[in-house]
mmCIF file of C-alpha atoms in Angstrom:
data_model
loop_
_atom_site.group_PDB
_atom_site.id
_atom_site.type_symbol
_atom_site.label_atom_id
_atom_site.label_comp_id
_atom_site.label_asym_id
_atom_site.label_seq_id
_atom_site.Cartn_x
_atom_site.Cartn_y
_atom_site.Cartn_z
ATOM 1 C CA UNK A 1 27.593 16.402 6.126
ATOM 2 C CA UNK A 2 24.497 14.636 7.435
ATOM 3 C CA UNK A 3 22.409 15.388 4.358
ATOM 4 C CA UNK A 4 21.447 11.741 3.797
ATOM 5 C CA UNK A 5 19.610 11.775 7.162
ATOM 6 C CA UNK A 6 17.264 14.540 6.055
ATOM 7 C CA UNK A 7 14.009 13.360 4.550
ATOM 8 C CA UNK A 8 13.764 14.956 1.125
ATOM 9 C CA UNK A 9 10.729 17.071 0.290
ATOM 10 C CA UNK A 10 8.467 14.565 -1.418
ATOM 11 C CA UNK A 11 6.277 15.819 -4.234
ATOM 12 C CA UNK A 12 2.485 15.727 -3.864
ATOM 13 C CA UNK A 13 0.528 12.869 -5.397
ATOM 14 C CA UNK A 14 -2.714 14.704 -6.151
ATOM 15 C CA UNK A 15 -5.700 12.581 -7.119
ATOM 16 C CA UNK A 16 -4.006 9.274 -6.286
ATOM 17 C CA UNK A 17 -6.555 7.027 -4.569
ATOM 18 C CA UNK A 18 -5.159 4.383 -2.224
ATOM 19 C CA UNK A 19 -7.024 1.638 -0.390
ATOM 20 C CA UNK A 20 -4.996 0.988 2.781
ATOM 21 C CA UNK A 21 -5.688 -2.299 4.540
ATOM 22 C CA UNK A 22 -4.074 -2.520 7.964
ATOM 23 C CA UNK A 23 -5.411 -3.978 11.215
ATOM 24 C CA UNK A 24 -2.793 -2.273 13.421
ATOM 25 C CA UNK A 25 -4.311 1.159 14.046
ATOM 26 C CA UNK A 26 -0.941 2.784 14.815
ATOM 27 C CA UNK A 27 0.559 1.554 11.521
ATOM 28 C CA UNK A 28 -2.599 2.656 9.705
ATOM 29 C CA UNK A 29 -2.549 6.117 11.273
ATOM 30 C CA UNK A 30 1.142 6.656 10.445
ATOM 31 C CA UNK A 31 0.838 5.504 6.811
ATOM 32 C CA UNK A 32 -2.386 7.486 6.322
ATOM 33 C CA UNK A 33 -0.862 10.647 7.824
ATOM 34 C CA UNK A 34 2.095 10.533 5.428
ATOM 35 C CA UNK A 35 -0.061 9.823 2.386
ATOM 36 C CA UNK A 36 -2.478 12.637 3.251
ATOM 37 C CA UNK A 37 0.530 14.967 3.585
ATOM 38 C CA UNK A 38 1.243 14.101 -0.067
ATOM 39 C CA UNK A 39 -2.411 14.843 -1.007
ATOM 40 C CA UNK A 40 -3.271 11.180 -1.521
ATOM 41 C CA UNK A 41 -6.887 10.206 -1.014
ATOM 42 C CA UNK A 42 -6.754 7.321 1.501
ATOM 43 C CA UNK A 43 -9.554 4.887 2.308
ATOM 44 C CA UNK A 44 -8.875 2.543 5.218
ATOM 45 C CA UNK A 45 -9.925 -1.024 5.929
ATOM 46 C CA UNK A 46 -9.111 -2.985 9.095
ATOM 47 C CA UNK A 47 -9.662 -6.480 7.718
ATOM 48 C CA UNK A 48 -9.752 -8.388 4.438
ATOM 49 C CA UNK A 49 -13.548 -8.478 4.338
ATOM 50 C CA UNK A 50 -13.655 -4.659 4.395
ATOM 51 C CA UNK A 51 -10.985 -4.516 1.672
ATOM 52 C CA UNK A 52 -13.156 -6.555 -0.678
ATOM 53 C CA UNK A 53 -16.301 -4.543 0.158
ATOM 54 C CA UNK A 54 -14.576 -1.163 -0.276
ATOM 55 C CA UNK A 55 -12.929 -2.305 -3.507
ATOM 56 C CA UNK A 56 -16.372 -3.188 -4.890
ATOM 57 C CA UNK A 57 -17.781 0.241 -3.912
ATOM 58 C CA UNK A 58 -15.125 2.633 -5.261
ATOM 59 C CA UNK A 59 -12.276 3.054 -7.729
ATOM 60 C CA UNK A 60 -8.717 2.993 -6.443
ATOM 61 C CA UNK A 61 -5.349 3.504 -8.128
ATOM 62 C CA UNK A 62 -3.319 1.410 -5.681
ATOM 63 C CA UNK A 63 -3.979 -1.175 -2.976
ATOM 64 C CA UNK A 64 -1.683 -1.261 0.062
ATOM 65 C CA UNK A 65 -2.552 -4.510 1.837
ATOM 66 C CA UNK A 66 -1.314 -5.946 5.128
ATOM 67 C CA UNK A 67 -0.862 -9.704 4.752
ATOM 68 C CA UNK A 68 -2.018 -10.718 8.225
ATOM 69 C CA UNK A 69 -5.466 -9.339 9.034
ATOM 70 C CA UNK A 70 -8.538 -10.661 10.808
ATOM 71 C CA UNK A 71 -11.502 -12.292 9.038
ATOM 72 C CA UNK A 72 -9.794 -12.569 5.644
ATOM 73 C CA UNK A 73 -6.017 -12.196 5.294
ATOM 74 C CA UNK A 74 -4.336 -10.032 2.665
ATOM 75 C CA UNK A 75 -3.586 -12.978 0.379
ATOM 76 C CA UNK A 76 -7.214 -14.132 0.233
ATOM 77 C CA UNK A 77 -8.536 -10.579 -0.084
ATOM 78 C CA UNK A 78 -6.283 -9.965 -3.091
ATOM 79 C CA UNK A 79 -7.242 -13.332 -4.551
ATOM 80 C CA UNK A 80 -10.907 -12.180 -4.498
ATOM 81 C CA UNK A 81 -10.011 -8.782 -5.984
ATOM 82 C CA UNK A 82 -7.950 -10.390 -8.774
ATOM 83 C CA UNK A 83 -11.059 -12.253 -9.952
ATOM 84 C CA UNK A 84 -12.617 -8.843 -10.717
ATOM 85 C CA UNK A 85 -9.499 -6.834 -11.559
ATOM 86 C CA UNK A 86 -6.275 -8.454 -12.752
ATOM 87 C CA UNK A 87 -4.284 -5.237 -13.209
ATOM 88 C CA UNK A 88 -4.759 -2.933 -10.203
ATOM 89 C CA UNK A 89 -1.393 -2.403 -8.488
ATOM 90 C CA UNK A 90 -1.335 -4.222 -5.132
ATOM 91 C CA UNK A 91 1.501 -3.599 -2.697
ATOM 92 C CA UNK A 92 1.911 -6.019 0.197
ATOM 93 C CA UNK A 93 2.408 -4.071 3.437
ATOM 94 C CA UNK A 94 4.219 -6.524 5.672
ATOM 95 C CA UNK A 95 6.610 -7.079 8.545
ATOM 96 C CA UNK A 96 7.263 -10.594 7.239
ATOM 97 C CA UNK A 97 10.823 -11.410 6.272
ATOM 98 C CA UNK A 98 11.698 -14.602 4.452
ATOM 99 C CA UNK A 99 13.789 -15.800 1.559
ATOM 100 C CA UNK A 100 12.349 -15.058 -1.902
ATOM 101 C CA UNK A 101 9.590 -12.861 -0.421
ATOM 102 C CA UNK A 102 9.376 -10.829 -3.645
ATOM 103 C CA UNK A 103 8.893 -13.916 -5.823
ATOM 104 C CA UNK A 104 6.391 -15.398 -3.347
ATOM 105 C CA UNK A 105 4.302 -12.200 -3.333
ATOM 106 C CA UNK A 106 4.410 -11.881 -7.138
ATOM 107 C CA UNK A 107 3.110 -15.453 -7.404
ATOM 108 C CA UNK A 108 0.260 -14.491 -5.028
ATOM 109 C CA UNK A 109 -0.767 -11.586 -7.280
ATOM 110 C CA UNK A 110 0.999 -8.683 -5.585
ATOM 111 C CA UNK A 111 2.768 -6.083 -7.717
ATOM 112 C CA UNK A 112 5.316 -5.081 -5.070
ATOM 113 C CA UNK A 113 5.843 -4.989 -1.310
ATOM 114 C CA UNK A 114 6.743 -2.509 1.401
ATOM 115 C CA UNK A 115 8.533 -3.722 4.505
ATOM 116 C CA UNK A 116 7.265 -2.589 7.939
ATOM 117 C CA UNK A 117 8.454 -0.586 9.710
ATOM 118 C CA UNK A 118 8.706 1.619 6.643
ATOM 119 C CA UNK A 119 10.513 4.821 5.810
ATOM 120 C CA UNK A 120 8.187 7.539 4.454
ATOM 121 C CA UNK A 121 10.329 8.013 1.344
ATOM 122 C CA UNK A 122 10.019 4.274 0.568
ATOM 123 C CA UNK A 123 6.221 4.447 0.837
ATOM 124 C CA UNK A 124 6.217 7.528 -1.401
ATOM 125 C CA UNK A 125 8.479 5.846 -3.971
ATOM 126 C CA UNK A 126 6.307 2.692 -4.062
ATOM 127 C CA UNK A 127 3.004 4.524 -4.623
ATOM 128 C CA UNK A 128 4.357 7.409 -6.756
ATOM 129 C CA UNK A 129 4.948 4.915 -9.579
ATOM 130 C CA UNK A 130 1.171 4.734 -10.030
ATOM 131 C CA UNK A 131 0.584 8.490 -9.949
ATOM 132 C CA UNK A 132 -0.720 9.903 -13.183
ATOM 133 C CA UNK A 133 1.586 12.715 -14.340
ATOM 134 C CA UNK A 134 -1.311 14.691 -15.813
ATOM 135 C CA UNK A 135 -2.853 14.934 -12.314
ATOM 136 C CA UNK A 136 0.043 17.134 -11.113
#
C-alpha cells in the first residue's frame, strides 16, 4: 500500500490572485506551474522592488515572498507593503532553516512560511486557506 506516496488530486483555487516573488527562475517556474494547474492567477516578481511596484498596481489575495532577493529583500519588501496594507496574507517562501523561524517571521510581518524545496500539496494547503469559498 503506497497510497501515501500518491499526490492527492488538489481542488482548484479559482479566482485566487497570488503575487509570487522569487529570484530563482527554476523555483519560480515550478511554483507558478503548480498554481496555474490549480487555476490560480499568478503574477511574478524577481526582486523586492518589483514586489512593491506590482503590489501598488494590482489587488492580490496572497503574497508568496522569497526572503533573499536582489535590490530589496523579502523582509524589507513586506515592511513597505505593511505600511499600506496590514492584513494581506504574506507567506515567506524560504530555504532558510533556523530555530524559532515561525516566530521570527511572524515578528517580521509574515502570516506563514513555506519551506523550499516544497511539496506541491504543502503549497496548495498554505494558499488554499485564503481562497474564497464562494469563488468555487
